[in-house]
Short mmCIF file of N, CA and C and ligand atoms in Angstrom, two decimals:
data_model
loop_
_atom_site.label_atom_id
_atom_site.label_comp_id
_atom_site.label_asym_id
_atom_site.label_seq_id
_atom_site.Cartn_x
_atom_site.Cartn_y
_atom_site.Cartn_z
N UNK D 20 -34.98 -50.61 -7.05
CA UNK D 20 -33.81 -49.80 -6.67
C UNK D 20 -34.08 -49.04 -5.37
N UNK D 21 -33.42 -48.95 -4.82
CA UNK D 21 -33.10 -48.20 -2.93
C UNK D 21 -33.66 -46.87 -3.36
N UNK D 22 -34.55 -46.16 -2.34
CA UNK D 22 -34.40 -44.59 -3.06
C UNK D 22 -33.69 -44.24 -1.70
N UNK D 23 -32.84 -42.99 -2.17
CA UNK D 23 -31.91 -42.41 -0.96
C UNK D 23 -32.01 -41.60 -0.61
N UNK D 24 -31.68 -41.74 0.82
CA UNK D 24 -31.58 -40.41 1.82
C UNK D 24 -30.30 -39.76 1.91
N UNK D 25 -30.45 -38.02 1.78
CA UNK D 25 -28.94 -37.54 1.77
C UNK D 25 -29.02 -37.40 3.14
N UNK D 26 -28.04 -37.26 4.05
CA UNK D 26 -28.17 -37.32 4.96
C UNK D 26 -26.75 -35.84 5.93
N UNK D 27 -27.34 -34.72 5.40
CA UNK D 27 -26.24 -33.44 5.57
C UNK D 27 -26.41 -32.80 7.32
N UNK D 28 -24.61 -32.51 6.97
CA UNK D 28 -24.52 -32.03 8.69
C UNK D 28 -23.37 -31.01 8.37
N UNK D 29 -23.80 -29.77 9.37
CA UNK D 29 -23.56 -28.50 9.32
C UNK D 29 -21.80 -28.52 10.26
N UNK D 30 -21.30 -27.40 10.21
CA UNK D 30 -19.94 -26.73 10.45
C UNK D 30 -19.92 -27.63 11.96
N UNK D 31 -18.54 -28.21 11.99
CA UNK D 31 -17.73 -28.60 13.35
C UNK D 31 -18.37 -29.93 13.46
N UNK D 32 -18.87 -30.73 13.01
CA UNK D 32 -19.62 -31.92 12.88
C UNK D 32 -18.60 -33.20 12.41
N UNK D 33 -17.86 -32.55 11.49
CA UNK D 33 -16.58 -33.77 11.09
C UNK D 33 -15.68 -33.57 12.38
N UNK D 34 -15.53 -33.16 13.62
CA UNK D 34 -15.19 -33.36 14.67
C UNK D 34 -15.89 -34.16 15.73
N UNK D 35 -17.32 -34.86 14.95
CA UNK D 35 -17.86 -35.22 16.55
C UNK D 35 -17.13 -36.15 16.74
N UNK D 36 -17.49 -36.73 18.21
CA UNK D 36 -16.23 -37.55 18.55
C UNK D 36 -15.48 -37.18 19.62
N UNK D 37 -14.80 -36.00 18.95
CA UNK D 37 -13.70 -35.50 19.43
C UNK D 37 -13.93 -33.99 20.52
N UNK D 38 -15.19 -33.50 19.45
CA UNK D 38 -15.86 -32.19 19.94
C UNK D 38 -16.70 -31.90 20.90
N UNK D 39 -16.31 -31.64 22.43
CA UNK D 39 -17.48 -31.44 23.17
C UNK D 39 -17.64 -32.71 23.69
N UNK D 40 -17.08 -33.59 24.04
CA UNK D 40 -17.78 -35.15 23.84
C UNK D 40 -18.96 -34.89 25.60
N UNK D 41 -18.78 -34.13 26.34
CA UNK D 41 -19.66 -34.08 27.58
C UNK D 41 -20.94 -33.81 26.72
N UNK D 42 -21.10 -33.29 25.82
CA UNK D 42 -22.75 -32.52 24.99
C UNK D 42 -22.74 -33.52 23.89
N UNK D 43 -21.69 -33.92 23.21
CA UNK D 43 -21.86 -34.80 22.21
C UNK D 43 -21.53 -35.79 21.55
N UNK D 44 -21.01 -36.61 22.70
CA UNK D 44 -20.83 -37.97 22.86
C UNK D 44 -19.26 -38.34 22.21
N UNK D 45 -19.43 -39.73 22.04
CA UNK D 45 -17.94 -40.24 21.23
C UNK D 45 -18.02 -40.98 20.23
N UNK D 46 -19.09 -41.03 19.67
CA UNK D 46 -19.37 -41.79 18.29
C UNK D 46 -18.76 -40.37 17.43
N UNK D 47 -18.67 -41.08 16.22
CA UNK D 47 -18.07 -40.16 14.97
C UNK D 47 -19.00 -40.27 14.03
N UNK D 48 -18.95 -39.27 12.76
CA UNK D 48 -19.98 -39.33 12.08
C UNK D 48 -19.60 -40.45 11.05
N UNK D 49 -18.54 -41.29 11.37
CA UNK D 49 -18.37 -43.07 10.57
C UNK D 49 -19.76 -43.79 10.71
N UNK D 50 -19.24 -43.71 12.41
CA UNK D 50 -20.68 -44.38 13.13
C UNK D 50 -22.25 -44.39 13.00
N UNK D 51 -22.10 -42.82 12.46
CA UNK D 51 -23.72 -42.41 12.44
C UNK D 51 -24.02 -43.25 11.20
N UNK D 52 -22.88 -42.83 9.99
CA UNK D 52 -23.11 -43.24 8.79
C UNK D 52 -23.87 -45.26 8.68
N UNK D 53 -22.73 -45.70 9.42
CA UNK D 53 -23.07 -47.08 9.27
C UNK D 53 -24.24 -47.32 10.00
N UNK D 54 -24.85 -46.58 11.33
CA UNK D 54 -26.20 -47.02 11.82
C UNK D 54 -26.94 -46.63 10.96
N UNK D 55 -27.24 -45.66 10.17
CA UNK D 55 -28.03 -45.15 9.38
C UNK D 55 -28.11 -46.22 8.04
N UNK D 56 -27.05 -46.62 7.61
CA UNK D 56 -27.16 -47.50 6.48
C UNK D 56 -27.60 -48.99 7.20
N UNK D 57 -27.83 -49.09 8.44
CA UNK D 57 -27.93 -50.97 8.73
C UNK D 57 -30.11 -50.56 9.14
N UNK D 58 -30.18 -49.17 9.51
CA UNK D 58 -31.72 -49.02 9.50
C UNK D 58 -31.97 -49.01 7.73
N UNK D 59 -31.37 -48.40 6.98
CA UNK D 59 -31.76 -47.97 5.90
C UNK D 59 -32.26 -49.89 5.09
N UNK D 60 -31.56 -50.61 5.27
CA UNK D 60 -31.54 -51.66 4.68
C UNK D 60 -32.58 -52.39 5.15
N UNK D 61 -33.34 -51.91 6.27
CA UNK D 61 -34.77 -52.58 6.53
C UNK D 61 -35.97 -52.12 5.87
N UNK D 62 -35.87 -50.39 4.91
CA UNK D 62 -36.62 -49.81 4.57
C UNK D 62 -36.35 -50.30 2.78
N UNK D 63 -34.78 -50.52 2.94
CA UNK D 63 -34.96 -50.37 1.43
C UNK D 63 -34.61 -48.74 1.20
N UNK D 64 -33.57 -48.09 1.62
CA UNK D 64 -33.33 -46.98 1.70
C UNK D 64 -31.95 -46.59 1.68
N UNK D 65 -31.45 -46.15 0.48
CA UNK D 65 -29.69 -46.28 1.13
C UNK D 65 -29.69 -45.00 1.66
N UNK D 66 -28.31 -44.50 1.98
CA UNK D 66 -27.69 -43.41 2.63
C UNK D 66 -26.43 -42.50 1.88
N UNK D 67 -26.91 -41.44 1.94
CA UNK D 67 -25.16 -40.26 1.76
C UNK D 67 -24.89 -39.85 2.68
N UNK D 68 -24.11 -39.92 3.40
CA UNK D 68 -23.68 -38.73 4.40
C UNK D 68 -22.55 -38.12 3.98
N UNK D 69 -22.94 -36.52 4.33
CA UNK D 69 -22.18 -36.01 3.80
C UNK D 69 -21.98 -34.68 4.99
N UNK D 70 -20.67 -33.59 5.13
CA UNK D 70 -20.74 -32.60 5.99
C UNK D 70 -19.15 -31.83 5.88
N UNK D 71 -19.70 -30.55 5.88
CA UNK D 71 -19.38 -29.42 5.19
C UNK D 71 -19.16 -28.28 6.47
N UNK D 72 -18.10 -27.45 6.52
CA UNK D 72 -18.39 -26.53 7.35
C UNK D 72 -18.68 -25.05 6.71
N UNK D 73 -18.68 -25.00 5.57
CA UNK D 73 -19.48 -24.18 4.43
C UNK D 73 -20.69 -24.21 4.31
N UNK D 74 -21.53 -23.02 4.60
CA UNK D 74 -22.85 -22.98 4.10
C UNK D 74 -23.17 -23.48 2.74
N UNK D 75 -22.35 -22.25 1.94
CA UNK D 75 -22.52 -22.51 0.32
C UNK D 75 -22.52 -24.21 0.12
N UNK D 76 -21.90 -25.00 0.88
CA UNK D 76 -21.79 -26.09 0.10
C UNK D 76 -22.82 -26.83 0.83
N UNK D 77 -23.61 -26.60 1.55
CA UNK D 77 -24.86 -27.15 1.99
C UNK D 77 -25.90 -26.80 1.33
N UNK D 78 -25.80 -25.57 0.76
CA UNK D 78 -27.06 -25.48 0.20
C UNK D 78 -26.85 -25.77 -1.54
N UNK D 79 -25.63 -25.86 -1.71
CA UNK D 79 -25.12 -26.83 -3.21
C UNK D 79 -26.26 -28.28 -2.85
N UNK D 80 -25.61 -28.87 -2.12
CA UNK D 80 -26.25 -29.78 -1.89
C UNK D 80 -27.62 -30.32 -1.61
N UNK D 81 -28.25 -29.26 -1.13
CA UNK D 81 -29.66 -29.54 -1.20
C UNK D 81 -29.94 -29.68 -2.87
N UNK D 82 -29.32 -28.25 -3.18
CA UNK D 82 -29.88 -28.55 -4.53
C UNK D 82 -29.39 -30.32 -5.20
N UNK D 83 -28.52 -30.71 -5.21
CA UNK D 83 -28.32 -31.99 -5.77
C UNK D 83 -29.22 -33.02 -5.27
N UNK D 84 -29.70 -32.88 -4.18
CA UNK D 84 -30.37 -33.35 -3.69
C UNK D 84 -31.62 -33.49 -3.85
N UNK D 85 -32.12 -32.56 -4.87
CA UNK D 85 -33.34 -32.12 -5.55
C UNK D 85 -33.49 -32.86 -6.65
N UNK D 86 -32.06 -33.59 -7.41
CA UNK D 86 -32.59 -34.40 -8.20
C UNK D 86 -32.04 -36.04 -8.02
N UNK D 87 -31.86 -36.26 -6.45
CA UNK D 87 -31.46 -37.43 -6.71
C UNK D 87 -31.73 -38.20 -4.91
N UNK D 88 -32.45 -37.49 -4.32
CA UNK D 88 -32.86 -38.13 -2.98
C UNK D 88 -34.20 -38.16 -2.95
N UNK D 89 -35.07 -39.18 -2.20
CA UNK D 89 -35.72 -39.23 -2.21
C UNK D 89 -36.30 -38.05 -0.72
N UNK D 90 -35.16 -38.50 0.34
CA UNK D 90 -35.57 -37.65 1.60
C UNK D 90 -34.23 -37.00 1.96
N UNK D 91 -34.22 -35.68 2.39
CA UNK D 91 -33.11 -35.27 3.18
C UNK D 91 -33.14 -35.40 4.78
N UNK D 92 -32.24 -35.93 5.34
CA UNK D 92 -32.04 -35.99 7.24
C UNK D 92 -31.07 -34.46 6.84
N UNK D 93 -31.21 -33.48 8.09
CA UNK D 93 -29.96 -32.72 8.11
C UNK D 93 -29.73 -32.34 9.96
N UNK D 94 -28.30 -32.24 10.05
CA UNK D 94 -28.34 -31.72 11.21
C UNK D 94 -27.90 -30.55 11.00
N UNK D 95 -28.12 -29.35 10.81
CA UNK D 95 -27.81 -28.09 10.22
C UNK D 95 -26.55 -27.35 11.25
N UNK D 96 -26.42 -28.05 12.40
CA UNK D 96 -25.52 -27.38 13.71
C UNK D 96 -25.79 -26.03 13.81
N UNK D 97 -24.66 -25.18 13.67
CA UNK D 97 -24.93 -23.65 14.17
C UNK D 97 -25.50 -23.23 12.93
N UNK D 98 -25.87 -23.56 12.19
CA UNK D 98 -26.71 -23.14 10.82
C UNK D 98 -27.82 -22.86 10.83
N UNK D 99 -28.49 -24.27 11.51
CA UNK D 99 -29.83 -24.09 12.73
C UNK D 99 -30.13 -22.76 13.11
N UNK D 100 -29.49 -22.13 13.61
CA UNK D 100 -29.85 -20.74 14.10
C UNK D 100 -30.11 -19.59 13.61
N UNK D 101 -28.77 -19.92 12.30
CA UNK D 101 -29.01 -17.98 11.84
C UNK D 101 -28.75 -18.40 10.17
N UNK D 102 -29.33 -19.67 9.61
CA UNK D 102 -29.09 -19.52 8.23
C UNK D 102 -30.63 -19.73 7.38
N UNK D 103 -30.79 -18.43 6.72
CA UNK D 103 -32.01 -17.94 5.60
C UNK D 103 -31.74 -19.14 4.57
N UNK D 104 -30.50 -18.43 4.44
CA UNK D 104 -29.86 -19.90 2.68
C UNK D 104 -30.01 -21.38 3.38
N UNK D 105 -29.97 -21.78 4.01
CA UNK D 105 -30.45 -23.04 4.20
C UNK D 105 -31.89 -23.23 4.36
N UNK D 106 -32.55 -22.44 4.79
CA UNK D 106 -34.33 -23.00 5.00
C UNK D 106 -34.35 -22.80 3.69
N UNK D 107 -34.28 -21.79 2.59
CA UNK D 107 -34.76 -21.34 1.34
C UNK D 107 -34.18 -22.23 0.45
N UNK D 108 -32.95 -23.43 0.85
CA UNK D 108 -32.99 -24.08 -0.32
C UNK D 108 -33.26 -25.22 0.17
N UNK D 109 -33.87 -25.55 1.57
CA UNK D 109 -34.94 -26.91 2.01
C UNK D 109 -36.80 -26.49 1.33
N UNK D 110 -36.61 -25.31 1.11
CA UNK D 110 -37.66 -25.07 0.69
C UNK D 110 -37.84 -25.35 -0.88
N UNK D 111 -36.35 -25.32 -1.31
CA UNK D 111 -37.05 -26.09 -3.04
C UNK D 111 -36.90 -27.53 -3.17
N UNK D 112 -37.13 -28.16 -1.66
CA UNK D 112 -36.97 -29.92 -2.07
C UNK D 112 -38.31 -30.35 -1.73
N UNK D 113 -38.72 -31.35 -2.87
CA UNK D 113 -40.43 -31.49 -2.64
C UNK D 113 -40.69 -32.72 -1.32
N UNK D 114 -39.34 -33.67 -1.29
CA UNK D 114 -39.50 -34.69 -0.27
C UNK D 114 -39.71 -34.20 0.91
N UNK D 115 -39.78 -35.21 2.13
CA UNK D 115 -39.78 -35.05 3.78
C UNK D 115 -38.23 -34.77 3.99
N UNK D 116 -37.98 -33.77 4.85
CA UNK D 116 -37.15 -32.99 5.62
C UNK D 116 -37.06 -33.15 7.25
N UNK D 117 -35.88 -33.74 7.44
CA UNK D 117 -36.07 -34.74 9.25
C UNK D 117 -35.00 -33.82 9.71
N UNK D 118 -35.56 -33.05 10.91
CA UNK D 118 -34.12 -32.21 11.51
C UNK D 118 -33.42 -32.63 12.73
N UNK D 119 -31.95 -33.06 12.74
CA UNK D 119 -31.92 -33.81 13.80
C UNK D 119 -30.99 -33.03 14.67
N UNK D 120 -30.90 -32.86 16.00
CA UNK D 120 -30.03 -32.37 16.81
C UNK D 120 -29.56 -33.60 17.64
N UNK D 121 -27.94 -33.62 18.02
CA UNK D 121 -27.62 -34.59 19.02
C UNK D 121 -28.26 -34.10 20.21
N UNK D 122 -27.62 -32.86 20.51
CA UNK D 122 -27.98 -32.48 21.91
C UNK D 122 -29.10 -31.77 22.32
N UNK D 123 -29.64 -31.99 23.31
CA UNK D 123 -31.22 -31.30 23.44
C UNK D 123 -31.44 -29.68 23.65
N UNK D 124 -31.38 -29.18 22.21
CA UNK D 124 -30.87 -27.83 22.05
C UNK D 124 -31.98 -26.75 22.90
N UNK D 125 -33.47 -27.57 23.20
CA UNK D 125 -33.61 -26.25 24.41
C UNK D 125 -33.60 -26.27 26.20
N UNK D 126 -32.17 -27.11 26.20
CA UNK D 126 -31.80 -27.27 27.72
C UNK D 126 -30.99 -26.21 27.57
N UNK D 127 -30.29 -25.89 26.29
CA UNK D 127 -29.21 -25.31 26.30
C UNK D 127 -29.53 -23.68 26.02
N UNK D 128 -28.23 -23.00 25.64
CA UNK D 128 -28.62 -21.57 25.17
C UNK D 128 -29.59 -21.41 24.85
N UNK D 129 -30.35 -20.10 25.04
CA UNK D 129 -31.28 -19.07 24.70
C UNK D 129 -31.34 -19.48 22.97
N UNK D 130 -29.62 -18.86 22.62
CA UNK D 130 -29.93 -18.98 20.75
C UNK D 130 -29.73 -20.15 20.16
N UNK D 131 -29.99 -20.81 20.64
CA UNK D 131 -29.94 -22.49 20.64
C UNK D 131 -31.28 -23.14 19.96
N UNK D 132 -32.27 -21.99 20.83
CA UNK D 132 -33.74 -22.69 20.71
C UNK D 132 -34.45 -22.29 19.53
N UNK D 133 -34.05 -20.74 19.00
CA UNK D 133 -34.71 -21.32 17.55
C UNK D 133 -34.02 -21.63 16.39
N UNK D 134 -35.00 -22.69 15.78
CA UNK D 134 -34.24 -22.62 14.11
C UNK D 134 -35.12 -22.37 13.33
N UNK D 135 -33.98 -21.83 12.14
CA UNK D 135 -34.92 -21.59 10.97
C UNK D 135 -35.30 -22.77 9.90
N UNK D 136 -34.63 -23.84 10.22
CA UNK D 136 -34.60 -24.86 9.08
C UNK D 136 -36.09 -25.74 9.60
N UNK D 137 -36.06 -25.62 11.02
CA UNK D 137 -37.48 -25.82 11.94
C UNK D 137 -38.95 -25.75 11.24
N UNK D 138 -38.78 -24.30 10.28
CA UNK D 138 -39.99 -24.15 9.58
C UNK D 138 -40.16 -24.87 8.01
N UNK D 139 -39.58 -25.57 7.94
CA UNK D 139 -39.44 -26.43 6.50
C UNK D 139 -39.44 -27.64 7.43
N UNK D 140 -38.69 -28.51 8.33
CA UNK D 140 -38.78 -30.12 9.02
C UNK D 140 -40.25 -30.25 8.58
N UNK D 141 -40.22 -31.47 8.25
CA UNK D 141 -41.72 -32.17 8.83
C UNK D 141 -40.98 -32.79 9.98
N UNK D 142 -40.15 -33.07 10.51
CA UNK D 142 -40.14 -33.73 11.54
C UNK D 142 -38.70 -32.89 12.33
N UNK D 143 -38.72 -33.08 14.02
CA UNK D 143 -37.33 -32.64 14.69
C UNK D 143 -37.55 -33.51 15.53
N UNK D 144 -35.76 -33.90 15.61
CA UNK D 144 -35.50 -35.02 16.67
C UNK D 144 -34.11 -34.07 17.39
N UNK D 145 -34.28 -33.95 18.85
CA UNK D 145 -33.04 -33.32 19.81
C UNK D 145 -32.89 -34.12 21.14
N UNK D 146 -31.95 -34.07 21.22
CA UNK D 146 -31.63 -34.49 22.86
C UNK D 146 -31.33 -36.47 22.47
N UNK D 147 -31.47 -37.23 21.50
CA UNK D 147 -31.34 -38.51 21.33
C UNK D 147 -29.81 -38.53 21.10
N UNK D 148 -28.95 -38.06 21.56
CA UNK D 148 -27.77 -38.13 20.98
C UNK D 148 -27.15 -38.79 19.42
N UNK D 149 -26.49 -39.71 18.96
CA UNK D 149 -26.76 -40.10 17.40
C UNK D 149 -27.74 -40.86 17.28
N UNK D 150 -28.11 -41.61 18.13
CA UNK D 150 -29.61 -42.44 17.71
C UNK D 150 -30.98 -41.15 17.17
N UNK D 151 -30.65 -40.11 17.22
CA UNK D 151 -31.93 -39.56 16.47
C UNK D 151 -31.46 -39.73 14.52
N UNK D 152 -30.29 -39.76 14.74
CA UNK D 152 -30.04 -40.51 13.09
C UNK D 152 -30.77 -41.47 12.42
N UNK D 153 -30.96 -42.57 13.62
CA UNK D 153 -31.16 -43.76 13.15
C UNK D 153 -32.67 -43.47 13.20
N UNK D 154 -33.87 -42.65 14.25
CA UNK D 154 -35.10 -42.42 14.75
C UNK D 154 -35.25 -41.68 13.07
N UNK D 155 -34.55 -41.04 12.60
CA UNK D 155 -35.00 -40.33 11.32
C UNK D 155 -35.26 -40.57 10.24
N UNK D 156 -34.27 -42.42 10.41
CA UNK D 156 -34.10 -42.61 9.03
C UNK D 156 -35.61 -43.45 9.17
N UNK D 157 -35.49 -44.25 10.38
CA UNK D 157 -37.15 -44.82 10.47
C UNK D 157 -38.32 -44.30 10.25
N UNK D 158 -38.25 -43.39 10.63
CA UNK D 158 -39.41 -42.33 10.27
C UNK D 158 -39.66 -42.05 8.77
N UNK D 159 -37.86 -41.99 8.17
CA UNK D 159 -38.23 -41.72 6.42
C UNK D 159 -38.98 -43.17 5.69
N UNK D 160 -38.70 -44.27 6.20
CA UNK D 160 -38.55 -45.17 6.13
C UNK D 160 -40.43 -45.17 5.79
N UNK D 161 -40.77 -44.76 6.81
CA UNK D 161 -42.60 -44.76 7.32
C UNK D 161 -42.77 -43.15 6.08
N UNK D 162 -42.55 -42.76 6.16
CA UNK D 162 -43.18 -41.79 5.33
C UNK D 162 -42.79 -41.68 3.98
N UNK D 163 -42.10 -43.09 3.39
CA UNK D 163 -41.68 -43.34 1.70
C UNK D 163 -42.19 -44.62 1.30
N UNK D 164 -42.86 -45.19 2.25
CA UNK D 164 -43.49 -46.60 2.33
C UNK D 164 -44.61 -46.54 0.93
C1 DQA I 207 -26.27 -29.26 17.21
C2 DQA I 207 -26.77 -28.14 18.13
C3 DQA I 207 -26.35 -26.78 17.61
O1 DQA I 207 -26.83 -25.76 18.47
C4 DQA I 207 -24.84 -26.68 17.55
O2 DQA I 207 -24.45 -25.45 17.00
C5 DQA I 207 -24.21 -27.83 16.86
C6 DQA I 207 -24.77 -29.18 16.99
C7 DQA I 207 -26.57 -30.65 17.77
O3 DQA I 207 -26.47 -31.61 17.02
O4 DQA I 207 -26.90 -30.80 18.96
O5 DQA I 207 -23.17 -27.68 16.23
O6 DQA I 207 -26.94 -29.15 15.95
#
């Protein structure tokens, strides 16, 4: 059986595409979904994607995620910056934790550059635009082998 990656993304994210496209391109998170599931199928890895502009329901989700993923990908967006409740409930998942940014968040703003979810990643991918989706899932791919 596939073990799965949830694969969660933070507030204004069900707009990519549409949002910003000079910082963050014109793929949608359809797109991410299906690159992520055509890497996943070389690992033997399926995919959820899922995205919320609610904290609370991100960190619902980790927890579900606690009993039914093997790895979480997240792109946390502005969550990244100033959310406690998200590192503290990446902190009750025992798997690998891949943090991905589209845009290369320390070209940009000052409060851009730190995150808190940073200190739980084993891994951060920024500046790959959606291909750090696909760089993440490979990586889970190598570290569930
Ligand atoms: C982002 C970067 C964040 O600073 C920003 O708030 C986002 C998206 C990115 O993918 O580049 O919403 O996480």
């Amino acid at each position: 059986m596939s073990k799965l990656i949830t694969i969660l993304n933070g507030p204004n994210l069900n707009l990519l595409g549409k949002r910003e496209p000079e910082i963050y391109g014109h793929d949608t998170l359809d797109d991410v979904e299906a690159a992520c599931a055509r890497v996943g199928k070389d690992f033997g890895l399926a995919v959820k994607l899922l995205q919320s502009n609610w904290e609370g329901q991100i960190v619902d989700w980790i927890h579900d995620a606690r009993h039914e993923a093997a790895g979480i990908i997240i792109n946390p967006a502005a969550l990244t910056h100033t959310s406690v409740a998200v590192l503290d409930a990446l902190n009750t998942f025992d798997g690998p934790v891949i943090e991905v940014h589209i845009s290369q968040v320390h070209k940009r703003e000052a409060f851009r550059h730190h995150s808190y979810v940073s200190m739980r990643a084993d891994g951060v991918i920024a500046g790959f635009g959606i291909d750090g989706y696909a760089l993440a899932m490979r990586r889970m791919g190598s570290l569930l082998a």
